[in-house]
C-alpha atoms as a printed R data frame, in Angstrom:
    type eleno elety resid chain resno       x       y       z
1   ATOM     1    CA   UNK     A     1 -28.035 -57.148 -18.092
2   ATOM     2    CA   UNK     A     2 -27.599 -58.771 -21.356
3   ATOM     3    CA   UNK     A     3 -25.850 -62.155 -20.924
4   ATOM     4    CA   UNK     A     4 -24.086 -61.648 -24.029
5   ATOM     5    CA   UNK     A     5 -21.953 -58.918 -22.372
6   ATOM     6    CA   UNK     A     6 -19.058 -60.656 -20.636
7   ATOM     7    CA   UNK     A     7 -15.670 -60.216 -18.804
8   ATOM     8    CA   UNK     A     8 -12.906 -62.278 -20.519
9   ATOM     9    CA   UNK     A     9 -10.051 -63.011 -18.474
10  ATOM    10    CA   UNK     A    10  -6.972 -64.979 -19.721
11  ATOM    11    CA   UNK     A    11  -6.701 -67.725 -17.124
12  ATOM    12    CA   UNK     A    12  -5.015 -70.789 -15.670
13  ATOM    13    CA   UNK     A    13  -7.488 -73.497 -14.385
14  ATOM    14    CA   UNK     A    14  -6.610 -75.526 -11.284
15  ATOM    15    CA   UNK     A    15  -8.327 -77.837  -8.811
16  ATOM    16    CA   UNK     A    16  -8.550 -77.485  -5.034
17  ATOM    17    CA   UNK     A    17 -10.875 -79.694  -2.827
18  ATOM    18    CA   UNK     A    18 -12.225 -81.173  -6.009
19  ATOM    19    CA   UNK     A    19 -13.210 -77.723  -7.088
20  ATOM    20    CA   UNK     A    20 -12.164 -75.631 -10.012
21  ATOM    21    CA   UNK     A    21 -10.492 -72.220  -9.412
22  ATOM    22    CA   UNK     A    22  -8.893 -69.863 -11.879
23  ATOM    23    CA   UNK     A    23  -5.797 -67.606 -11.759
24  ATOM    24    CA   UNK     A    24  -5.838 -64.509 -13.846
25  ATOM    25    CA   UNK     A    25  -4.002 -61.143 -14.112
26  ATOM    26    CA   UNK     A    26  -6.034 -57.846 -14.070
27  ATOM    27    CA   UNK     A    27  -5.009 -54.288 -14.841
28  ATOM    28    CA   UNK     A    28  -4.918 -52.231 -11.797
29  ATOM    29    CA   UNK     A    29  -7.353 -49.694 -13.332
30  ATOM    30    CA   UNK     A    30 -10.105 -52.464 -13.590
31  ATOM    31    CA   UNK     A    31  -9.831 -53.540  -9.868
32  ATOM    32    CA   UNK     A    32 -11.877 -50.695  -8.201
33  ATOM    33    CA   UNK     A    33 -14.499 -51.107 -11.206
34  ATOM    34    CA   UNK     A    34 -14.859 -54.871 -10.904
35  ATOM    35    CA   UNK     A    35 -14.631 -55.399  -7.167
36  ATOM    36    CA   UNK     A    36 -17.254 -53.147  -5.738
37  ATOM    37    CA   UNK     A    37 -17.001 -52.845  -1.920
38  ATOM    38    CA   UNK     A    38 -20.413 -52.271  -0.378
39  ATOM    39    CA   UNK     A    39 -20.612 -54.503   2.612
40  ATOM    40    CA   UNK     A    40 -19.765 -51.857   5.427
41  ATOM    41    CA   UNK     A    41 -23.407 -51.494   6.285
42  ATOM    42    CA   UNK     A    42 -23.893 -55.012   7.029
43  ATOM    43    CA   UNK     A    43 -23.480 -56.878  10.383
44  ATOM    44    CA   UNK     A    44 -20.510 -59.310  10.528
45  ATOM    45    CA   UNK     A    45 -22.628 -62.407  10.292
46  ATOM    46    CA   UNK     A    46 -23.659 -61.295   6.820
47  ATOM    47    CA   UNK     A    47 -20.329 -60.207   5.546
48  ATOM    48    CA   UNK     A    48 -17.856 -62.317   3.686
49  ATOM    49    CA   UNK     A    49 -14.859 -60.225   5.094
50  ATOM    50    CA   UNK     A    50 -13.706 -58.045   7.971
51  ATOM    51    CA   UNK     A    51 -14.902 -54.577   7.650
52  ATOM    52    CA   UNK     A    52 -12.403 -52.199   5.871
53  ATOM    53    CA   UNK     A    53  -9.758 -50.750   8.295
54  ATOM    54    CA   UNK     A    54  -9.729 -47.206   6.544
55  ATOM    55    CA   UNK     A    55  -6.669 -46.130   8.517
56  ATOM    56    CA   UNK     A    56  -4.607 -48.726   6.852
57  ATOM    57    CA   UNK     A    57  -5.367 -47.649   3.261
58  ATOM    58    CA   UNK     A    58  -3.427 -44.478   2.910
59  ATOM    59    CA   UNK     A    59   0.015 -45.992   3.959
60  ATOM    60    CA   UNK     A    60  -0.782 -48.735   1.599
61  ATOM    61    CA   UNK     A    61  -1.434 -46.569  -1.157
62  ATOM    62    CA   UNK     A    62   1.685 -44.422  -0.364
63  ATOM    63    CA   UNK     A    63   3.692 -47.737  -0.603
64  ATOM    64    CA   UNK     A    64   2.316 -48.033  -4.349
65  ATOM    65    CA   UNK     A    65   2.933 -44.388  -5.358
66  ATOM    66    CA   UNK     A    66   6.249 -43.700  -3.607
67  ATOM    67    CA   UNK     A    67   7.781 -47.190  -4.754
68  ATOM    68    CA   UNK     A    68   6.378 -47.630  -8.356
69  ATOM    69    CA   UNK     A    69   9.417 -49.515  -9.553
70  ATOM    70    CA   UNK     A    70   9.827 -51.932  -6.687
71  ATOM    71    CA   UNK     A    71   6.498 -52.476  -4.878
72  ATOM    72    CA   UNK     A    72   5.077 -55.899  -4.429
73  ATOM    73    CA   UNK     A    73   1.241 -56.705  -4.023
74  ATOM    74    CA   UNK     A    74   0.115 -60.325  -3.456
75  ATOM    75    CA   UNK     A    75  -2.834 -61.718  -5.238
76  ATOM    76    CA   UNK     A    76  -6.484 -60.827  -4.546
77  ATOM    77    CA   UNK     A    77  -8.761 -63.771  -3.779
78  ATOM    78    CA   UNK     A    78 -12.233 -63.398  -4.828
79  ATOM    79    CA   UNK     A    79 -15.482 -65.462  -5.481
80  ATOM    80    CA   UNK     A    80 -17.752 -65.046  -8.402
81  ATOM    81    CA   UNK     A    81 -21.632 -65.596  -7.932
82  ATOM    82    CA   UNK     A    82 -22.435 -66.475 -11.395
83  ATOM    83    CA   UNK     A    83 -22.119 -69.306 -13.958
84  ATOM    84    CA   UNK     A    84 -18.869 -69.035 -15.723
85  ATOM    85    CA   UNK     A    85 -17.305 -70.707 -18.773
86  ATOM    86    CA   UNK     A    86 -13.632 -71.746 -19.243
87  ATOM    87    CA   UNK     A    87 -12.476 -72.309 -22.631
88  ATOM    88    CA   UNK     A    88  -9.188 -74.066 -22.882
89  ATOM    89    CA   UNK     A    89  -6.885 -73.161 -25.667
90  ATOM    90    CA   UNK     A    90  -6.339 -76.805 -26.650
91  ATOM    91    CA   UNK     A    91  -7.427 -80.346 -25.898
92  ATOM    92    CA   UNK     A    92  -4.356 -82.033 -24.924
93  ATOM    93    CA   UNK     A    93  -3.175 -82.136 -21.268
94  ATOM    94    CA   UNK     A    94  -0.562 -79.450 -21.834
95  ATOM    95    CA   UNK     A    95  -2.948 -76.970 -22.975
96  ATOM    96    CA   UNK     A    96  -6.356 -77.647 -21.532
97  ATOM    97    CA   UNK     A    97  -5.407 -75.952 -18.186
98  ATOM    98    CA   UNK     A    98  -4.768 -72.544 -20.026
99  ATOM    99    CA   UNK     A    99  -7.366 -70.494 -21.737
100 ATOM   100    CA   UNK     A   100  -9.898 -67.757 -21.276
101 ATOM   101    CA   UNK     A   101 -12.433 -67.390 -18.419
102 ATOM   102    CA   UNK     A   102 -15.805 -65.859 -19.513
103 ATOM   103    CA   UNK     A   103 -17.834 -64.252 -16.687
104 ATOM   104    CA   UNK     A   104 -21.145 -62.513 -17.238
105 ATOM   105    CA   UNK     A   105 -21.043 -58.843 -16.477
106 ATOM   106    CA   UNK     A   106 -24.111 -59.286 -14.324
107 ATOM   107    CA   UNK     A   107 -21.784 -61.263 -11.863
108 ATOM   108    CA   UNK     A   108 -20.868 -60.152  -8.482
109 ATOM   109    CA   UNK     A   109 -17.219 -60.394  -7.226
110 ATOM   110    CA   UNK     A   110 -16.981 -61.008  -3.545
111 ATOM   111    CA   UNK     A   111 -13.414 -60.365  -2.148
112 ATOM   112    CA   UNK     A   112 -12.560 -63.379   0.144
113 ATOM   113    CA   UNK     A   113  -8.923 -61.808   0.786
114 ATOM   114    CA   UNK     A   114  -7.339 -58.343  -0.385
115 ATOM   115    CA   UNK     A   115 -10.071 -55.676   0.263
116 ATOM   116    CA   UNK     A   116  -7.308 -53.324   1.774
117 ATOM   117    CA   UNK     A   117  -5.109 -54.005  -1.401
118 ATOM   118    CA   UNK     A   118  -8.275 -53.096  -3.461
119 ATOM   119    CA   UNK     A   119  -8.899 -49.876  -1.665
120 ATOM   120    CA   UNK     A   120  -5.207 -48.830  -1.690
121 ATOM   121    CA   UNK     A   121  -5.104 -49.331  -5.436
122 ATOM   122    CA   UNK     A   122  -8.100 -47.168  -5.935
123 ATOM   123    CA   UNK     A   123  -6.586 -44.368  -3.865
124 ATOM   124    CA   UNK     A   124  -3.068 -44.664  -5.647
125 ATOM   125    CA   UNK     A   125  -4.838 -44.535  -8.936
126 ATOM   126    CA   UNK     A   126  -6.301 -40.972  -8.174
127 ATOM   127    CA   UNK     A   127  -2.700 -39.830  -7.567
128 ATOM   128    CA   UNK     A   128  -0.841 -41.764 -10.319
129 ATOM   129    CA   UNK     A   129  -3.283 -42.988 -13.152
130 ATOM   130    CA   UNK     A   130  -0.125 -44.495 -15.074
131 ATOM   131    CA   UNK     A   131  -0.189 -47.360 -12.594
132 ATOM   132    CA   UNK     A   132  -3.449 -48.528 -14.035
133 ATOM   133    CA   UNK     A   133  -1.612 -50.304 -16.787
134 ATOM   134    CA   UNK     A   134   0.235 -52.602 -14.408
135 ATOM   135    CA   UNK     A   135  -1.496 -55.826 -13.217
136 ATOM   136    CA   UNK     A   136  -2.079 -57.818 -10.237
137 ATOM   137    CA   UNK     A   137  -2.838 -61.523  -9.866
138 ATOM   138    CA   UNK     A   138  -6.346 -62.404  -9.021
139 ATOM   139    CA   UNK     A   139  -7.556 -65.938  -7.726
140 ATOM   140    CA   UNK     A   140 -11.066 -66.724  -8.683
141 ATOM   141    CA   UNK     A   141 -13.411 -69.124  -6.854
142 ATOM   142    CA   UNK     A   142 -16.912 -70.059  -7.820
143 ATOM   143    CA   UNK     A   143 -19.254 -68.723  -5.206
144 ATOM   144    CA   UNK     A   144 -21.054 -71.257  -3.076
145 ATOM   145    CA   UNK     A   145 -23.080 -68.794  -1.000
146 ATOM   146    CA   UNK     A   146 -22.240 -66.735   2.141
147 ATOM   147    CA   UNK     A   147 -21.256 -69.530   4.405
148 ATOM   148    CA   UNK     A   148 -18.681 -70.733   1.968
149 ATOM   149    CA   UNK     A   149 -17.378 -67.427   1.418
150 ATOM   150    CA   UNK     A   150 -16.979 -66.617   5.183
151 ATOM   151    CA   UNK     A   151 -15.353 -70.051   5.584
152 ATOM   152    CA   UNK     A   152 -12.957 -69.212   2.799
153 ATOM   153    CA   UNK     A   153 -11.998 -66.119   4.660
154 ATOM   154    CA   UNK     A   154 -11.398 -67.992   7.916
155 ATOM   155    CA   UNK     A   155  -9.423 -70.673   6.005
156 ATOM   156    CA   UNK     A   156  -7.283 -68.013   4.151
157 ATOM   157    CA   UNK     A   157  -6.327 -66.619   7.449
158 ATOM   158    CA   UNK     A   158  -6.050 -69.598   9.579
159 ATOM   159    CA   UNK     A   159  -2.408 -70.141   9.239
160 ATOM   160    CA   UNK     A   160  -1.505 -66.581   8.130
161 ATOM   161    CA   UNK     A   161   1.485 -65.599  10.711
162 ATOM   162    CA   UNK     A   162   2.765 -62.073  10.754
163 ATOM   163    CA   UNK     A   163   6.495 -62.093  10.752
164 ATOM   164    CA   UNK     A   164   8.185 -60.604  13.809
165 ATOM   165    CA   UNK     A   165   9.119 -56.953  13.906
166 ATOM   166    CA   UNK     A   166  12.776 -57.789  14.047
167 ATOM   167    CA   UNK     A   167  12.517 -60.052  10.868
168 ATOM   168    CA   UNK     A   168  10.466 -57.435   9.013
169 ATOM   169    CA   UNK     A   169  13.303 -54.690   9.991
170 ATOM   170    CA   UNK     A   170  15.895 -57.159   8.780
171 ATOM   171    CA   UNK     A   171  14.378 -57.532   5.369
172 ATOM   172    CA   UNK     A   172  13.342 -53.975   5.041
173 ATOM   173    CA   UNK     A   173  15.522 -52.064   2.600
174 ATOM   174    CA   UNK     A   174  13.310 -49.074   2.179
175 ATOM   175    CA   UNK     A   175  13.152 -47.914   5.808
176 ATOM   176    CA   UNK     A   176  16.468 -45.956   6.333
177 ATOM   177    CA   UNK     A   177  16.270 -46.391  10.090
178 ATOM   178    CA   UNK     A   178  16.145 -50.066   9.661
179 ATOM   179    CA   UNK     A   179  19.256 -49.795   7.571
180 ATOM   180    CA   UNK     A   180  20.781 -47.640  10.368
181 ATOM   181    CA   UNK     A   181  19.653 -50.311  13.068
182 ATOM   182    CA   UNK     A   182  21.017 -53.102  11.152
183 ATOM   183    CA   UNK     A   183  24.506 -51.298  10.688
184 ATOM   184    CA   UNK     A   184  24.574 -50.490  14.394
185 ATOM   185    CA   UNK     A   185  23.756 -54.114  15.409
186 ATOM   186    CA   UNK     A   186  26.449 -55.444  13.197
187 ATOM   187    CA   UNK     A   187  29.285 -52.937  13.887
188 ATOM   188    CA   UNK     A   188  28.755 -51.684  17.234
189 ATOM   189    CA   UNK     A   189  31.151 -53.233  19.936
190 ATOM   190    CA   UNK     A   190  28.115 -52.994  22.446
191 ATOM   191    CA   UNK     A   191  25.939 -55.447  20.248
192 ATOM   192    CA   UNK     A   192  28.499 -57.548  18.713
193 ATOM   193    CA   UNK     A   193  27.360 -61.144  18.623
194 ATOM   194    CA   UNK     A   194  24.439 -60.501  21.133
195 ATOM   195    CA   UNK     A   195  21.378 -59.409  18.870
196 ATOM   196    CA   UNK     A   196  18.613 -61.747  17.787
197 ATOM   197    CA   UNK     A   197  17.854 -60.547  14.350
198 ATOM   198    CA   UNK     A   198  14.714 -62.559  13.579
199 ATOM   199    CA   UNK     A   199  12.774 -62.844  16.781
200 ATOM   200    CA   UNK     A   200  11.331 -59.838  18.780
201 ATOM   201    CA   UNK     A   201  11.146 -61.661  22.087
202 ATOM   202    CA   UNK     A   202  13.877 -63.659  23.814
203 ATOM   203    CA   UNK     A   203  13.331 -66.875  25.710
204 ATOM   204    CA   UNK     A   204  15.250 -67.578  28.833
205 ATOM   205    CA   UNK     A   205  17.714 -69.826  27.145
206 ATOM   206    CA   UNK     A   206  18.425 -67.438  24.434
207 ATOM   207    CA   UNK     A   207  22.126 -66.559  24.119
208 ATOM   208    CA   UNK     A   208  21.164 -63.219  22.700
209 ATOM   209    CA   UNK     A   209  20.948 -59.902  24.822
210 ATOM   210    CA   UNK     A   210  19.097 -57.630  22.484
211 ATOM   211    CA   UNK     A   211  16.554 -57.710  19.768
212 ATOM   212    CA   UNK     A   212  16.967 -55.835  16.449
213 ATOM   213    CA   UNK     A   213  13.525 -54.439  17.078
214 ATOM   214    CA   UNK     A   214  14.601 -53.017  20.468
215 ATOM   215    CA   UNK     A   215  17.745 -51.499  18.839
216 ATOM   216    CA   UNK     A   216  15.789 -49.865  16.030
217 ATOM   217    CA   UNK     A   217  13.348 -48.259  18.638
218 ATOM   218    CA   UNK     A   218  16.125 -47.196  20.735
219 ATOM   219    CA   UNK     A   219  18.161 -45.709  17.776
220 ATOM   220    CA   UNK     A   220  15.162 -44.095  16.294
221 ATOM   221    CA   UNK     A   221  14.485 -42.116  19.484
222 ATOM   222    CA   UNK     A   222  18.339 -41.354  19.814
223 ATOM   223    CA   UNK     A   223  18.500 -40.008  16.193
224 ATOM   224    CA   UNK     A   224  15.113 -38.123  16.150
225 ATOM   225    CA   UNK     A   225  15.500 -34.637  14.649
226 ATOM   226    CA   UNK     A   226  19.125 -34.916  14.329
227 ATOM   227    CA   UNK     A   227  20.438 -33.829  10.929
228 ATOM   228    CA   UNK     A   228  23.243 -35.767   9.420
229 ATOM   229    CA   UNK     A   229  24.628 -35.989   5.820
230 ATOM   230    CA   UNK     A   230  24.291 -39.705   5.071
231 ATOM   231    CA   UNK     A   231  22.900 -42.979   6.475
232 ATOM   232    CA   UNK     A   232  26.601 -44.126   7.269
233 ATOM   233    CA   UNK     A   233  26.898 -40.925   9.511
234 ATOM   234    CA   UNK     A   234  23.784 -41.589  11.338
235 ATOM   235    CA   UNK     A   235  25.003 -45.146  12.048
236 ATOM   236    CA   UNK     A   236  28.400 -43.970  13.034
237 ATOM   237    CA   UNK     A   237  26.835 -41.636  15.822
238 ATOM   238    CA   UNK     A   238  24.475 -44.083  16.966
239 ATOM   239    CA   UNK     A   239  27.287 -46.548  17.283
240 ATOM   240    CA   UNK     A   240  29.431 -44.234  19.073
241 ATOM   241    CA   UNK     A   241  26.535 -43.488  21.559
242 ATOM   242    CA   UNK     A   242  25.858 -47.172  22.280
243 ATOM   243    CA   UNK     A   243  29.355 -48.110  22.826
244 ATOM   244    CA   UNK     A   244  29.753 -45.318  25.173
245 ATOM   245    CA   UNK     A   245  26.640 -46.485  27.081
246 ATOM   246    CA   UNK     A   246  28.165 -50.005  26.909
247 ATOM   247    CA   UNK     A   247  31.326 -48.873  28.856
248 ATOM   248    CA   UNK     A   248  29.203 -47.877  31.772
249 ATOM   249    CA   UNK     A   249  27.060 -50.877  31.958
250 ATOM   250    CA   UNK     A   250  29.604 -53.782  32.789
251 ATOM   251    CA   UNK     A   251  26.900 -56.762  32.428
252 ATOM   252    CA   UNK     A   252  26.817 -56.102  28.678
253 ATOM   253    CA   UNK     A   253  30.596 -57.057  28.334
254 ATOM   254    CA   UNK     A   254  30.490 -59.953  30.619
255 ATOM   255    CA   UNK     A   255  27.843 -61.443  28.404
256 ATOM   256    CA   UNK     A   256  30.000 -60.903  25.378
257 ATOM   257    CA   UNK     A   257  32.975 -62.389  26.980
258 ATOM   258    CA   UNK     A   258  30.660 -65.373  28.150
259 ATOM   259    CA   UNK     A   259  31.295 -64.756  31.683
260 ATOM   260    CA   UNK     A   260  27.704 -64.642  32.416
261 ATOM   261    CA   UNK     A   261  24.705 -65.471  30.358
262 ATOM   262    CA   UNK     A   262  22.282 -63.407  28.743
263 ATOM   263    CA   UNK     A   263  19.387 -65.105  30.438
264 ATOM   264    CA   UNK     A   264  20.909 -64.131  33.900
265 ATOM   265    CA   UNK     A   265  21.394 -60.541  32.886
266 ATOM   266    CA   UNK     A   266  17.737 -60.085  31.271
267 ATOM   267    CA   UNK     A   267  16.333 -61.846  34.304
268 ATOM   268    CA   UNK     A   268  18.062 -59.763  37.063
269 ATOM   269    CA   UNK     A   269  18.635 -56.348  35.226
270 ATOM   270    CA   UNK     A   270  16.637 -53.961  33.297
271 ATOM   271    CA   UNK     A   271  19.335 -52.302  31.013
272 ATOM   272    CA   UNK     A   272  19.004 -54.898  28.360
273 ATOM   273    CA   UNK     A   273  15.395 -54.760  27.835
274 ATOM   274    CA   UNK     A   274  13.479 -52.688  25.082
275 ATOM   275    CA   UNK     A   275  12.041 -50.115  27.810
276 ATOM   276    CA   UNK     A   276  15.769 -49.387  28.643
277 ATOM   277    CA   UNK     A   277  17.048 -49.006  25.357
278 ATOM   278    CA   UNK     A   278  14.226 -46.771  24.270
279 ATOM   279    CA   UNK     A   279  14.593 -44.482  27.371
280 ATOM   280    CA   UNK     A   280  18.448 -44.399  26.918
281 ATOM   281    CA   UNK     A   281  17.926 -43.365  23.275
282 ATOM   282    CA   UNK     A   282  15.535 -40.654  24.324
283 ATOM   283    CA   UNK     A   283  18.008 -39.436  26.971
284 ATOM   284    CA   UNK     A   284  20.960 -39.598  24.394
285 ATOM   285    CA   UNK     A   285  18.757 -37.504  21.776
286 ATOM   286    CA   UNK     A   286  18.525 -34.753  24.517
287 ATOM   287    CA   UNK     A   287  22.290 -34.752  24.982
288 ATOM   288    CA   UNK     A   288  23.326 -35.023  21.499
289 ATOM   289    CA   UNK     A   289  20.999 -32.031  20.566
290 ATOM   290    CA   UNK     A   290  21.700 -29.657  23.550
291 ATOM   291    CA   UNK     A   291  25.210 -30.710  24.801
292 ATOM   292    CA   UNK     A   292  27.055 -32.190  21.599
293 ATOM   293    CA   UNK     A   293  30.490 -31.623  23.107
294 ATOM   294    CA   UNK     A   294  29.767 -32.940  26.657
295 ATOM   295    CA   UNK     A   295  27.447 -35.923  26.110
296 ATOM   296    CA   UNK     A   296  30.093 -38.472  26.922
297 ATOM   297    CA   UNK     A   297  31.036 -36.820  30.082
298 ATOM   298    CA   UNK     A   298  27.285 -36.754  31.139
299 ATOM   299    CA   UNK     A   299  26.719 -40.404  30.529
300 ATOM   300    CA   UNK     A   300  29.278 -41.438  32.995
301 ATOM   301    CA   UNK     A   301  26.801 -41.397  35.733
302 ATOM   302    CA   UNK     A   302  25.104 -44.297  34.213
303 ATOM   303    CA   UNK     A   303  27.814 -46.420  35.883
304 ATOM   304    CA   UNK     A   304  26.336 -45.308  39.227
305 ATOM   305    CA   UNK     A   305  22.715 -46.655  38.463
306 ATOM   306    CA   UNK     A   306  21.641 -49.964  40.202
307 ATOM   307    CA   UNK     A   307  20.011 -51.538  37.176
308 ATOM   308    CA   UNK     A   308  18.913 -54.594  39.058
309 ATOM   309    CA   UNK     A   309  15.201 -55.609  39.283
310 ATOM   310    CA   UNK     A   310  15.450 -55.860  43.041
311 ATOM   311    CA   UNK     A   311  16.043 -52.012  43.003
312 ATOM   312    CA   UNK     A   312  12.363 -51.695  43.057
313 ATOM   313    CA   UNK     A   313  12.242 -48.101  44.667
314 ATOM   314    CA   UNK     A   314  13.926 -47.014  41.543
315 ATOM   315    CA   UNK     A   315  12.118 -49.052  38.822
316 ATOM   316    CA   UNK     A   316   8.801 -50.197  40.108
317 ATOM   317    CA   UNK     A   317   5.908 -48.157  38.488
318 ATOM   318    CA   UNK     A   318   8.538 -47.030  35.760
319 ATOM   319    CA   UNK     A   319  10.288 -49.869  33.788
320 ATOM   320    CA   UNK     A   320   8.533 -52.415  36.132
321 ATOM   321    CA   UNK     A   321   4.746 -52.767  36.655
322 ATOM   322    CA   UNK     A   322   4.188 -55.220  39.518
323 ATOM   323    CA   UNK     A   323   7.650 -56.804  38.982
324 ATOM   324    CA   UNK     A   324   7.216 -57.361  35.158
325 ATOM   325    CA   UNK     A   325   9.046 -55.329  32.629
326 ATOM   326    CA   UNK     A   326   6.755 -52.859  30.731
327 ATOM   327    CA   UNK     A   327   7.242 -51.495  27.300
328 ATOM   328    CA   UNK     A   328   4.058 -49.109  27.393
329 ATOM   329    CA   UNK     A   329   4.648 -45.549  26.299
330 ATOM   330    CA   UNK     A   330   3.871 -44.255  29.782
331 ATOM   331    CA   UNK     A   331   6.728 -46.808  31.070
332 ATOM   332    CA   UNK     A   332   9.120 -45.464  28.571
333 ATOM   333    CA   UNK     A   333   8.480 -42.016  29.714
334 ATOM   334    CA   UNK     A   334   8.891 -42.606  33.315
335 ATOM   335    CA   UNK     A   335  11.878 -44.695  32.823
336 ATOM   336    CA   UNK     A   336  13.324 -41.775  30.824
337 ATOM   337    CA   UNK     A   337  12.416 -39.411  33.608
338 ATOM   338    CA   UNK     A   338  14.338 -41.315  36.250
339 ATOM   339    CA   UNK     A   339  17.368 -41.765  34.098
340 ATOM   340    CA   UNK     A   340  17.167 -37.986  33.281
341 ATOM   341    CA   UNK     A   341  16.941 -37.120  36.855
342 ATOM   342    CA   UNK     A   342  19.897 -39.198  37.726
343 ATOM   343    CA   UNK     A   343  21.978 -37.399  35.022
344 ATOM   344    CA   UNK     A   344  20.845 -34.126  36.150
345 ATOM   345    CA   UNK     A   345  19.038 -33.418  32.793
346 ATOM   346    CA   UNK     A   346  16.054 -31.225  32.918
347 ATOM   347    CA   UNK     A   347  12.638 -32.902  32.136
348 ATOM   348    CA   UNK     A   348  10.524 -31.551  29.296
349 ATOM   349    CA   UNK     A   349   7.097 -30.092  30.309
350 ATOM   350    CA   UNK     A   350   5.163 -32.823  29.241
351 ATOM   351    CA   UNK     A   351   7.485 -35.214  30.991
352 ATOM   352    CA   UNK     A   352   7.410 -33.202  34.186
353 ATOM   353    CA   UNK     A   353   3.587 -33.267  34.088
354 ATOM   354    CA   UNK     A   354   3.573 -37.080  33.889
355 ATOM   355    CA   UNK     A   355   6.267 -37.191  36.468
356 ATOM   356    CA   UNK     A   356   4.133 -35.293  38.987
357 ATOM   357    CA   UNK     A   357   1.155 -37.371  38.355
358 ATOM   358    CA   UNK     A   358   3.227 -40.584  38.896
359 ATOM   359    CA   UNK     A   359   4.564 -39.125  42.260
360 ATOM   360    CA   UNK     A   360   1.039 -38.125  43.310
361 ATOM   361    CA   UNK     A   361  -0.069 -41.726  42.664
362 ATOM   362    CA   UNK     A   362  -2.445 -40.813  39.803
363 ATOM   363    CA   UNK     A   363  -3.251 -43.079  37.254
364 ATOM   364    CA   UNK     A   364  -1.079 -42.004  34.380
């Protein structure tokens, strides 16, 4: 290709590890054209990135197309395997870091971080071409070969820590169920002052009894396929349900009254763990849909359940696996089954099948 043909990016020049790098803004419609992804056929040792996980891309693309006025995408990081020229707009120190970056069109751009964003942008543009006029930040490093690119990928991800599910839900204002779960956590008597809003696991010394993520999962199961007119109405129904459950589980109230510690309850009982909340939500959903006028009466038998971990005949193989609490899908179903049987609620066909396999001792 003729070296006179160039990409020209407005850019800011910076220094890291005594090497120059450049920050620019690229229109979204250029991203799929400049950053060609063709490394899927290469083995890991010859790639500069992880292989593209195609299952993640449609969800990210929907995030763009369904929220065109409030999406946020972080910068793409790429290496350029060509000689580039940076022309500052001035000689003085205030101006010599701002200018234009000239890159030969023969250059190859290697994505160090952001290949899923690139793929999502390409998919979203097919549905909404107008997004192409918007921009995304791109950080350009100069290519120093495959080893350097692989090291950059490792370094960029070395200290990346995914936020806990509870914290993600706490800060999520798009997911309606997240908003409902937050209202439930804040307004329900059952959960007053005993919900960990940031962490998704609780230490033995934590003064909290539940996590926001567990309340979200249980409440999602509770309200599944139940039509309500508003978010507030959904929250109100969930609060009413969880407060009714609370009236039949005395240990929850004792923790709020500081008569026993949350650590003691979580160590000795099943009912405050995520698997129990999820199962209670599924049971509640069945009652709310099929017995909307009698569900509170049916829940009274919760008071006669021995929720203690030592009740292994009731919980082992269901909420407990070799004495440890399990949140696996199979554990949730088997815990739901035992609660339904105790409350005289018929099992669904798929639940009955899993129950029979469990009772036979099959691996389920």
